[in-house]
């Protein structure tokens, strides 16, 4: 029995992508296609232990799944006209479907890859859906890879499939510029998966090799399916060469080993040769060099050097300059700063890195202070370097990298250099200020948010006496330049109170109070629907009870959409017209007579589970966690995406642009 189960699992890993792709071509719904494929998998687990493993397991799974698809289509009234055609096609196939090497099979897999990486989906959802549909990974396996919960991954994938269905994303292969754009989205997802495995952002380990291998497999598959795309081959070359360094990237205790310190004898020469071959194919495909080709060329420079000293850093700096012209991002500039430092000295690199400290995109990017720390140490500015390494350690979410950065900081403790001012550190002073007693809990919480941001930006271990008004002003500009005046002034008041307590009143001197309209670049407050639009909405006779209750509750409470959707029946105090907070992070939601009249009808006697439920029970492959499942009806919590979609559909006639409004438009003001 266990051997049969292992066989089923192995066949599923190999064939699932092709099966789901073929089903998607039939039913035009990737979520339904996966559900049908799962039904076939369950049938195999039930029948193969009794009947034996068929001679062609993949064809058996395909035939079973497609028969179920035909049954489903036949039950669907809107596809009645295609019944005979589909049934005839199935009778002719009789279990021998095109193999993965045929053009039809390859086109279907490419279509599935384009759908799972559709730009309409959030990036993380694209990655999870790709691993599920094309990698055959379970929600549990994906959750372990991304250090998330299985229910979170399941919700993410369910929302993605629902978005694809609601937007009616076609299964046809796009052409021309649209195909190029969609392939770029696939490459982005594949490289995201690779990077999460190559340099894990969170967790205890520096690398997750399983994700790297899966990204390599997907990248090779993409290059095979779209052989004319130079950037796809270049992406494979980049990943092959980077993966070749895996064994040399960590030391005996799992600590990171920097590139110039790695033992190049441990680099995998087979992967390097594969990378060179993929690079040759990319050049043969022709066309102007793209971002992945330039990054692959940089990787080739490293791989060709027998030692770190022989690396052609001048060429690498030039390649990063060309890459910056195509991708003028702060991360590319930071990498160019490293290359300039290696080619022309640490001063050149530090000058460029210093220009990035005010960039909001890098305010939580631990590699910026890490690079600055390394360059400062090379310039023998050890005290400043130590503070930068400590700040980088506070920003990273990876335990191995944090320990490495703290060791680097500790290693500079005894180094000679300008002495740092005595006295408490910024972190110690902030802790003393917040725990001194006096202000109420909400004020302490607000002050804590402001000071936490300053501590991350300036460094927890920075001596308070060395903090300047210019540094505080720069941190403010990076963190809150785009906020409304009220938010800016709230943070300013917190710093002024802290500075007065610490006898450093000068710290807030560079932060001016804001008045009037929001600063340039601030996100404007979402305008509320006007009374005429609201009246038109509430007077609709066809408005379902669930939507009427949800929308009226959002309007009367002015509470965030996510807070309202998270309400459970046991949270509600119907007599007092408010919710009971379920924990310190939950705020109360209160409502008025309109909602009070509707809630009892909506609950219909339910005392447990989510207040707002989906229309149907979830399928076997979409079962949410217990917290999002009603124990009485078996239906799941209404998702934000579905609630938003329904509101947009209902308000299209009210919107002059015809797009419909977001639920935030109900929060503008309370209903009178």
XYZ file of C-alpha atoms in Angstrom:
672
model
C 0.000 0.000 0.000
C 2.703 2.601 0.856
C 4.489 1.752 -2.426
C 1.323 2.485 -4.387
C 0.876 5.788 -2.575
C 4.468 6.739 -3.356
C 3.840 5.869 -7.011
C 0.723 8.041 -7.088
C 2.662 10.921 -5.528
C 5.561 10.574 -7.985
C 3.247 10.434 -11.013
C 1.327 13.457 -9.728
C 4.509 15.500 -9.360
C 5.452 14.717 -12.970
C 2.075 14.990 -14.654
C 0.017 17.481 -12.627
C 1.032 20.570 -14.611
C 0.176 18.955 -17.960
C -3.124 17.570 -16.644
C -4.221 20.882 -15.132
C -3.172 22.722 -18.297
C -5.277 20.417 -20.470
C -8.251 20.735 -18.156
C -7.946 24.522 -18.102
C -8.125 24.515 -21.896
C -11.406 22.601 -21.615
C -13.176 24.379 -18.747
C -11.506 27.817 -19.019
C -11.219 28.067 -15.209
C -7.901 27.271 -13.545
C -9.518 26.822 -10.116
C -12.055 24.327 -11.460
C -9.324 22.584 -13.456
C -7.258 22.026 -10.318
C -10.319 20.742 -8.456
C -11.039 18.225 -11.224
C -7.402 17.115 -11.249
C -7.563 16.634 -7.472
C -10.666 14.471 -7.932
C -8.704 12.268 -10.333
C -5.864 12.042 -7.810
C -8.297 10.932 -5.099
C -9.710 8.324 -7.486
C -6.200 6.977 -8.099
C -5.533 6.713 -4.356
C -8.787 4.775 -3.985
C -8.563 2.489 -7.034
C -4.890 1.744 -7.672
C -4.306 -0.121 -4.379
C -7.192 -2.432 -5.367
C -6.897 -2.643 -9.156
C -3.142 -2.153 -9.459
C -1.118 0.640 -11.039
C -2.086 1.047 -14.748
C 0.499 0.670 -17.490
C 0.288 4.381 -18.304
C -0.428 6.140 -14.965
C -0.258 9.640 -16.433
C -2.766 8.830 -19.174
C -5.065 7.198 -16.577
C -5.071 10.362 -14.468
C -5.603 12.531 -17.543
C -8.507 10.459 -18.824
C -10.192 10.303 -15.423
C -9.853 14.042 -14.935
C -11.175 14.854 -18.407
C -14.143 12.547 -17.977
C -15.024 14.419 -14.828
C -14.595 17.674 -16.742
C -17.010 16.487 -19.417
C -19.514 15.488 -16.734
C -19.206 18.919 -15.176
C -19.615 20.660 -18.517
C -22.659 18.572 -19.350
C -24.277 19.698 -16.128
C -23.615 23.330 -16.988
C -26.430 24.943 -18.927
C -24.286 27.603 -20.521
C -22.070 25.043 -22.267
C -24.821 22.769 -23.569
C -23.907 23.449 -27.185
C -20.440 21.942 -26.753
C -21.510 18.658 -25.114
C -21.389 16.437 -28.195
C -18.111 17.894 -29.424
C -16.339 17.354 -26.105
C -17.772 13.881 -25.633
C -16.678 12.898 -29.150
C -13.177 14.236 -28.507
C -12.943 12.247 -25.291
C -14.121 9.010 -26.956
C -11.407 9.337 -29.575
C -8.641 9.886 -27.025
C -9.560 7.005 -24.680
C -6.727 7.583 -22.282
C -3.834 8.305 -24.655
C -3.392 12.067 -24.413
C -0.591 14.015 -26.083
C 2.587 13.577 -24.113
C 4.535 16.430 -22.586
C 6.874 16.461 -25.573
C 4.194 17.252 -28.136
C 3.419 20.751 -29.338
C -0.130 20.625 -27.936
C 1.091 19.578 -24.510
C 3.821 22.209 -24.497
C 1.435 24.962 -25.554
C -0.984 24.003 -22.786
C 1.753 24.070 -20.132
C 2.946 27.460 -21.400
C -0.637 28.749 -21.239
C -0.928 27.493 -17.667
C 2.347 29.185 -16.767
C 1.115 32.474 -18.218
C -2.161 32.216 -16.304
C -0.588 31.358 -12.942
C 1.760 34.352 -13.349
C -0.892 36.738 -14.669
C -0.085 40.405 -13.859
C -3.574 40.858 -12.375
C -2.491 38.767 -9.376
C -0.310 39.940 -6.468
C 3.290 38.774 -6.784
C 3.186 36.427 -3.778
C -0.067 34.900 -5.026
C 1.534 34.312 -8.422
C 4.443 32.492 -6.787
C 2.181 30.266 -4.663
C -0.128 29.438 -7.574
C 2.823 28.630 -9.839
C 4.321 26.242 -7.296
C 0.913 24.617 -6.849
C -0.115 24.220 -10.471
C 3.248 23.740 -12.182
C 5.290 22.290 -9.352
C 2.649 20.003 -7.864
C 3.484 21.234 -4.357
C 0.824 21.018 -1.666
C -0.293 24.014 0.365
C 1.676 22.602 3.295
C 4.872 22.360 1.217
C 4.468 25.904 -0.123
C 3.743 27.184 3.383
C 6.940 25.580 4.709
C 8.916 27.100 1.846
C 7.633 30.626 2.522
C 7.325 30.230 6.325
C 3.577 30.827 6.204
C 0.600 28.837 7.457
C -1.141 26.370 5.110
C -4.442 28.202 5.601
C -2.799 31.476 4.569
C -1.388 29.880 1.419
C -4.741 28.239 0.670
C -6.538 31.566 1.023
C -3.952 33.264 -1.158
C -4.337 30.700 -3.935
C -8.137 30.623 -3.678
C -8.289 34.413 -4.002
C -5.955 34.253 -7.014
C -8.077 31.628 -8.780
C -11.223 33.562 -8.012
C -9.661 36.705 -9.517
C -8.728 34.804 -12.675
C -12.269 33.455 -12.981
C -13.953 36.795 -12.306
C -11.743 38.626 -14.792
C -12.280 35.818 -17.307
C -8.587 35.539 -18.109
C -8.440 33.682 -21.454
C -6.521 30.438 -21.839
C -5.388 31.402 -25.333
C -1.766 32.286 -26.003
C -1.399 36.060 -26.426
C 0.608 37.440 -29.304
C 3.178 40.128 -29.929
C 3.883 42.689 -27.209
C 1.265 41.180 -24.890
C 3.030 37.792 -24.975
C 6.379 39.475 -24.243
C 4.860 41.267 -21.247
C 3.264 38.098 -19.909
C 6.537 36.163 -20.275
C 8.281 38.923 -18.340
C 5.772 38.371 -15.519
C 6.585 34.639 -15.524
C 10.316 35.364 -15.323
C 9.712 37.735 -12.420
C 7.864 35.018 -10.489
C 10.456 32.330 -11.236
C 13.299 34.592 -10.104
C 11.356 35.581 -6.979
C 11.024 31.885 -6.084
C 14.737 31.369 -6.733
C 15.782 34.368 -4.632
C 13.609 33.285 -1.716
C 15.468 29.981 -1.786
C 18.916 31.458 -2.452
C 18.747 34.180 0.220
C 15.825 33.452 2.544
C 14.274 36.641 3.867
C 13.067 35.018 7.099
C 13.690 31.933 9.197
C 16.759 30.281 10.688
C 18.526 29.080 7.534
C 20.327 31.211 4.989
C 19.077 29.102 2.064
C 16.126 26.902 1.136
C 17.550 24.612 -1.566
C 14.167 23.124 -2.458
C 12.908 26.469 -3.746
C 16.090 27.002 -5.765
C 15.695 23.607 -7.440
C 12.024 24.245 -8.202
C 12.831 27.674 -9.688
C 15.565 26.130 -11.835
C 13.128 23.483 -13.083
C 10.521 26.139 -13.926
C 13.115 28.358 -15.595
C 14.400 25.508 -17.763
C 10.815 24.619 -18.653
C 10.080 28.221 -19.646
C 13.217 28.380 -21.817
C 12.145 25.131 -23.511
C 8.595 26.367 -24.107
C 9.690 29.788 -25.407
C 13.090 29.072 -27.040
C 13.053 32.332 -29.025
C 13.090 34.458 -25.828
C 16.649 35.544 -25.033
C 15.705 36.777 -21.564
C 14.309 33.355 -20.594
C 17.625 31.671 -21.446
C 19.479 34.478 -19.663
C 17.387 33.919 -16.529
C 18.329 30.232 -16.586
C 21.997 31.162 -17.005
C 21.807 33.564 -14.070
C 20.157 31.013 -11.769
C 22.470 28.148 -12.823
C 25.608 30.167 -12.061
C 24.261 31.572 -8.802
C 23.151 28.094 -7.702
C 26.656 26.788 -8.440
C 27.935 28.741 -5.410
C 25.462 27.208 -2.940
C 27.907 24.868 -1.196
C 30.426 27.685 -0.674
C 27.952 30.304 0.580
C 27.728 29.011 4.145
C 30.357 28.151 6.722
C 30.474 25.240 9.182
C 27.883 26.852 11.485
C 25.566 27.926 8.674
C 26.908 31.479 8.702
C 27.084 33.438 5.408
C 30.389 33.527 3.529
C 30.829 36.615 1.348
C 31.486 36.147 -2.355
C 35.101 37.340 -2.273
C 35.839 34.974 0.646
C 34.266 31.833 -0.828
C 36.276 28.715 -1.641
C 35.796 28.610 -5.402
C 36.887 24.993 -5.473
C 33.473 24.213 -3.968
C 31.584 25.881 -6.803
C 29.613 23.343 -8.877
C 31.318 23.229 -12.268
C 28.436 21.321 -13.888
C 26.001 24.110 -13.032
C 28.507 26.692 -14.265
C 28.806 24.893 -17.618
C 25.022 24.733 -17.843
C 24.921 28.449 -17.151
C 27.463 29.169 -19.880
C 25.411 27.053 -22.326
C 22.203 28.914 -21.453
C 24.070 32.211 -21.870
C 25.197 31.134 -25.344
C 21.582 30.336 -26.264
C 20.491 33.739 -24.997
C 23.043 35.475 -27.220
C 22.050 33.322 -30.200
C 18.403 34.359 -29.747
C 19.497 37.918 -30.505
C 17.921 41.231 -29.641
C 19.100 44.032 -27.364
C 20.436 42.945 -23.957
C 17.750 42.825 -21.294
C 18.000 42.939 -17.477
C 18.497 39.187 -17.030
C 21.127 39.040 -19.773
C 23.142 41.800 -18.079
C 22.818 40.130 -14.667
C 23.847 36.817 -16.213
C 26.866 38.522 -17.796
C 27.869 39.747 -14.319
C 27.524 36.199 -12.986
C 29.682 34.924 -15.864
C 32.427 37.426 -14.912
C 32.503 35.994 -11.395
C 32.467 32.393 -12.634
C 35.323 32.967 -15.077
C 37.672 34.340 -12.407
C 39.772 31.614 -10.769
C 40.235 33.731 -7.638
C 38.512 36.740 -6.124
C 41.557 38.870 -6.924
C 41.284 38.034 -10.637
C 37.669 39.221 -10.870
C 37.204 41.913 -13.517
C 35.469 44.409 -11.240
C 35.827 47.245 -13.731
C 33.786 45.289 -16.276
C 31.251 44.334 -13.585
C 30.844 47.993 -12.592
C 30.269 48.848 -16.255
C 27.649 46.101 -16.573
C 25.868 47.423 -13.505
C 25.907 50.863 -15.103
C 24.218 49.430 -18.195
C 21.752 47.563 -15.984
C 20.936 50.787 -14.133
C 19.958 52.402 -17.436
C 17.380 49.626 -17.956
C 16.372 49.248 -14.297
C 17.062 52.505 -12.437
C 16.182 50.979 -9.071
C 17.913 51.698 -5.759
C 18.874 48.020 -5.364
C 20.734 48.075 -8.694
C 22.501 51.278 -7.620
C 23.518 49.638 -4.346
C 25.015 46.691 -6.228
C 26.824 49.131 -8.478
C 28.211 50.850 -5.372
C 29.717 47.527 -4.262
C 31.266 46.993 -7.700
C 32.675 50.538 -7.755
C 34.204 49.978 -4.319
C 35.923 46.815 -5.528
C 37.110 48.463 -8.752
C 38.051 51.950 -7.545
C 38.224 51.796 -3.757
C 35.769 52.003 -0.832
C 35.461 55.793 -0.993
C 33.909 55.614 -4.483
C 31.442 52.978 -3.356
C 30.509 54.797 -0.154
C 29.834 58.043 -2.012
C 27.214 56.262 -4.143
C 25.795 54.250 -1.225
C 25.352 57.427 0.831
C 23.046 58.859 -1.842
C 20.649 55.951 -1.191
C 20.158 56.489 2.549
C 17.239 58.875 1.977
C 15.459 56.559 -0.477
C 12.177 55.336 1.110
C 12.369 52.100 -0.899
C 15.491 51.060 1.046
C 14.523 52.217 4.527
C 14.004 48.600 5.721
C 16.507 46.971 3.369
C 19.186 45.513 5.614
C 21.786 45.241 2.845
C 22.148 49.046 2.616
C 23.541 49.467 6.157
C 25.429 46.183 5.699
C 27.200 47.506 2.592
C 27.850 50.857 4.262
C 29.261 49.066 7.300
C 31.652 47.078 5.137
C 32.838 50.177 3.260
C 33.219 52.203 6.474
C 35.302 49.411 7.999
C 37.553 49.379 4.947
C 38.005 53.120 5.458
C 38.913 52.414 9.131
C 35.843 54.273 10.421
C 35.172 51.397 12.788
C 32.758 53.061 15.189
C 30.413 54.088 12.389
C 30.808 50.677 10.733
C 29.829 48.908 13.934
C 26.632 50.953 14.215
C 25.738 50.145 10.611
C 26.214 46.395 11.143
C 24.036 46.556 14.252
C 21.361 48.445 12.351
C 21.481 45.903 9.521
C 21.079 43.084 12.044
C 17.956 44.767 13.443
C 16.434 45.008 9.965
C 16.989 41.470 8.669
C 14.423 38.755 9.277
C 16.890 35.902 8.724
C 18.407 34.487 11.907
C 21.653 33.257 10.302
C 22.285 36.601 8.655
C 21.446 38.494 11.851
C 23.974 36.461 13.830
C 26.606 37.040 11.132
C 26.069 40.813 11.158
C 26.212 40.985 14.961
C 29.488 39.050 14.922
C 30.885 41.555 12.435
C 29.789 44.391 14.722
C 31.337 42.713 17.772
C 34.555 42.152 15.836
C 34.939 45.906 15.468
C 34.445 46.620 19.157
C 38.176 46.522 19.910
C 39.264 48.166 16.657
C 40.919 51.531 16.881
C 39.143 54.581 15.529
C 37.364 57.735 16.687
C 35.680 57.103 20.027
C 31.898 57.280 20.180
C 30.302 59.697 22.685
C 29.549 58.244 26.120
C 26.084 57.970 27.599
C 22.931 55.980 26.812
C 22.195 54.676 23.367
C 19.158 55.747 21.383
C 17.523 52.399 22.163
C 18.170 52.679 25.894
C 16.866 56.241 26.027
C 13.740 55.340 24.068
C 13.047 52.422 26.416
C 13.441 54.676 29.436
C 11.127 57.269 27.941
C 8.376 54.757 27.131
C 8.504 53.019 30.531
C 8.768 56.113 32.726
C 5.073 56.097 33.621
C 2.550 58.903 33.251
C 1.002 58.773 29.753
C -1.891 56.414 29.091
C -1.437 53.183 27.129
C -2.611 54.608 23.795
C -0.156 57.518 24.024
C 2.716 55.169 24.887
C 1.756 52.978 21.924
C 1.744 55.990 19.585
C 5.083 57.246 20.892
C 6.492 53.729 20.551
C 5.603 53.596 16.848
C 7.481 56.829 16.182
C 10.552 55.900 18.186
C 10.705 52.390 16.726
C 10.977 53.903 13.251
C 13.747 56.268 14.366
C 15.606 53.445 16.085
C 15.509 51.363 12.898
C 16.617 54.270 10.731
C 19.353 55.619 13.015
C 20.412 52.464 14.835
C 19.409 51.170 18.249
C 23.010 51.233 19.490
C 23.787 54.747 18.304
C 24.784 56.954 21.296
C 22.035 59.460 21.955
C 24.649 62.207 22.244
C 25.734 61.567 18.627
C 22.231 61.892 17.158
C 21.797 65.182 15.300
C 18.766 67.192 14.236
C 19.812 66.658 10.604
C 19.707 62.877 11.049
C 16.264 63.065 12.674
C 14.978 65.302 9.870
C 16.345 62.914 7.236
C 14.688 59.956 8.972
C 11.400 61.859 9.047
C 11.631 62.668 5.347
C 12.337 59.032 4.486
C 9.603 57.553 6.657
C 6.766 60.076 6.553
C 7.295 62.576 3.740
C 4.174 61.369 1.910
C 1.828 61.358 4.895
C -0.982 63.767 5.733
C -0.153 66.774 7.949
C -1.944 65.219 10.950
C 0.201 62.077 10.762
C 3.401 64.057 10.280
C 2.595 66.317 13.236
C 1.728 63.342 15.457
C 5.167 61.843 14.889
C 6.755 65.278 15.329
C 5.029 65.698 18.718
C 6.310 62.306 19.833
C 9.903 63.230 18.980
C 9.574 66.614 20.676
C 8.296 64.957 23.864
C 11.117 62.420 23.788
C 13.735 65.112 23.104
C 12.475 67.261 25.993
C 12.563 64.267 28.357
C 16.118 63.428 27.262
C 17.256 67.075 27.539
C 17.961 67.124 23.802
C 15.393 69.671 22.682
C 17.447 70.357 19.566
C 16.637 66.946 18.053
C 13.319 68.083 16.560
C 14.638 71.433 15.366
C 14.783 70.332 11.737
C 11.211 68.962 11.645
C 8.778 71.746 10.874
C 5.105 71.530 11.736
C 2.843 71.042 8.719
C -0.421 72.858 8.024
C -2.976 72.973 5.227
C -3.160 70.432 2.430
C -1.199 67.170 2.450
C 2.374 67.376 1.281
C 3.207 66.694 -2.307
C 3.102 62.992 -2.966
C 0.760 62.237 -0.061
C -2.044 59.838 -0.779
C -5.332 61.768 -0.682
C -8.096 60.553 1.555
C -10.574 58.401 -0.323
C -13.685 60.551 -0.917
C -16.973 59.271 0.444
C -19.995 58.557 -1.709
C -22.314 61.555 -1.805
C -25.872 61.347 -0.344
C -27.497 60.882 -3.750
C -25.257 57.931 -4.540
C -25.926 56.396 -1.121
C -29.670 56.755 -1.544
C -29.464 55.074 -4.935
C -27.482 52.257 -3.361
C -29.752 51.644 -0.364
C -32.934 51.846 -2.461
C -31.988 48.970 -4.770
C -34.705 46.293 -4.420
C -32.409 43.493 -5.623
C -29.691 44.130 -3.028
C -28.944 40.841 -1.181
C -29.225 40.865 2.600
C -25.530 40.091 3.105
C -24.338 42.971 0.916
C -26.889 45.397 2.361
C -25.770 44.550 5.915
C -22.047 44.688 5.132
C -22.211 47.978 3.261
C -24.431 49.648 5.830
C -22.191 48.440 8.676
C -19.105 49.818 6.921
C -20.850 53.139 6.413
C -22.285 53.468 9.911
C -19.136 52.320 11.709
C -16.465 53.919 9.468
C -14.373 50.874 10.416
C -11.731 49.321 8.108
C -13.077 46.713 5.687
C -10.717 44.023 6.986
C -11.863 44.629 10.569
C -15.534 44.270 9.654
C -14.973 41.143 7.549
C -13.034 39.600 10.455
C -16.024 39.868 12.803
C -17.398 36.623 14.247
C -20.928 36.083 15.542
C -19.591 35.592 19.066
C -17.929 39.048 18.882
C -21.232 40.897 18.523
C -23.135 42.623 21.293
C -26.421 43.175 19.461
C -28.048 45.002 22.368
C -25.259 47.583 22.730
C -24.759 47.781 18.945
C -21.039 47.156 19.060
C -18.502 44.349 18.894
C -16.512 42.975 21.776
C -12.768 43.250 21.098
C -11.301 39.766 20.696
C -7.814 40.784 21.823
C -5.528 43.770 22.462
C -5.016 44.325 18.729
C -8.743 44.360 17.934
C -10.700 47.586 18.125
C -14.417 47.833 18.764
C -16.846 48.306 15.888
C -20.055 50.177 16.634
C -23.098 50.682 14.439
C -26.481 52.384 14.330
C -30.120 51.491 13.853
C -29.882 50.532 10.180
C -27.325 47.801 10.792
C -28.991 46.843 14.082
C -32.162 45.937 12.183
C -30.318 43.800 9.619
C -27.768 41.852 11.658
C -30.247 39.494 13.405
C -31.784 38.635 10.033
C -28.362 37.947 8.541
C -27.247 35.730 11.445
C -30.552 33.812 11.460
C -29.848 32.397 14.899
C -26.154 31.598 14.327
C -24.063 32.166 17.453
C -20.666 31.073 16.108
C -18.472 31.546 13.075
C -17.870 34.459 10.692
C -20.619 37.062 10.414
C -20.246 37.455 6.659
C -20.126 34.152 4.793
C -19.420 33.131 1.216
C -22.248 31.937 -1.007
C -21.172 28.301 -1.175
C -19.196 25.751 0.774
C -15.514 25.482 -0.192
C -14.350 22.573 -2.342
C -12.067 19.837 -0.975
C -8.940 21.619 -2.180
C -10.023 25.008 -0.797
C -10.885 24.245 2.815
C -9.883 27.238 4.985
C -8.633 27.162 8.563
C -11.112 26.633 11.419
C -11.186 30.362 12.215
C -12.557 31.147 8.740
C -15.108 28.314 8.544
C -18.626 28.479 9.971
C -19.187 25.378 12.143
C -22.942 25.552 11.575
C -23.215 26.066 7.813
C -19.838 24.789 6.574
C -19.362 27.985 4.558
C -16.189 30.072 4.683
C -15.631 33.701 5.612
C -16.357 36.187 2.837
C -13.034 37.312 1.397
C -11.977 40.918 0.925
C -11.457 40.324 -2.798
C -14.960 38.928 -3.302
C -16.583 41.677 -1.232
C -14.687 44.335 -3.197
C -15.664 42.774 -6.524
C -19.373 42.678 -5.620
C -19.335 46.332 -4.547
C -17.596 47.414 -7.739
C -20.147 45.535 -9.809
C -23.034 47.126 -7.908
C -21.670 50.681 -8.206
C -20.630 50.730 -11.851
C -23.719 52.730 -12.781
C -22.889 55.282 -10.068
C -19.296 55.757 -11.201
C -18.879 58.168 -14.142
C -15.852 56.140 -15.266
C -17.923 52.950 -15.226
C -15.339 51.020 -13.173
C -17.272 50.879 -9.918
C -16.157 52.073 -6.489
C -14.054 50.451 -3.780
C -15.459 49.647 -0.354
C -13.298 52.410 1.130
C -15.769 54.908 -0.360
C -18.234 53.816 2.350
C -15.832 54.805 5.146
C -15.639 58.496 4.404
C -18.272 59.605 6.885
C -20.713 57.989 9.250
C -24.281 57.690 8.073
C -26.382 60.455 9.688
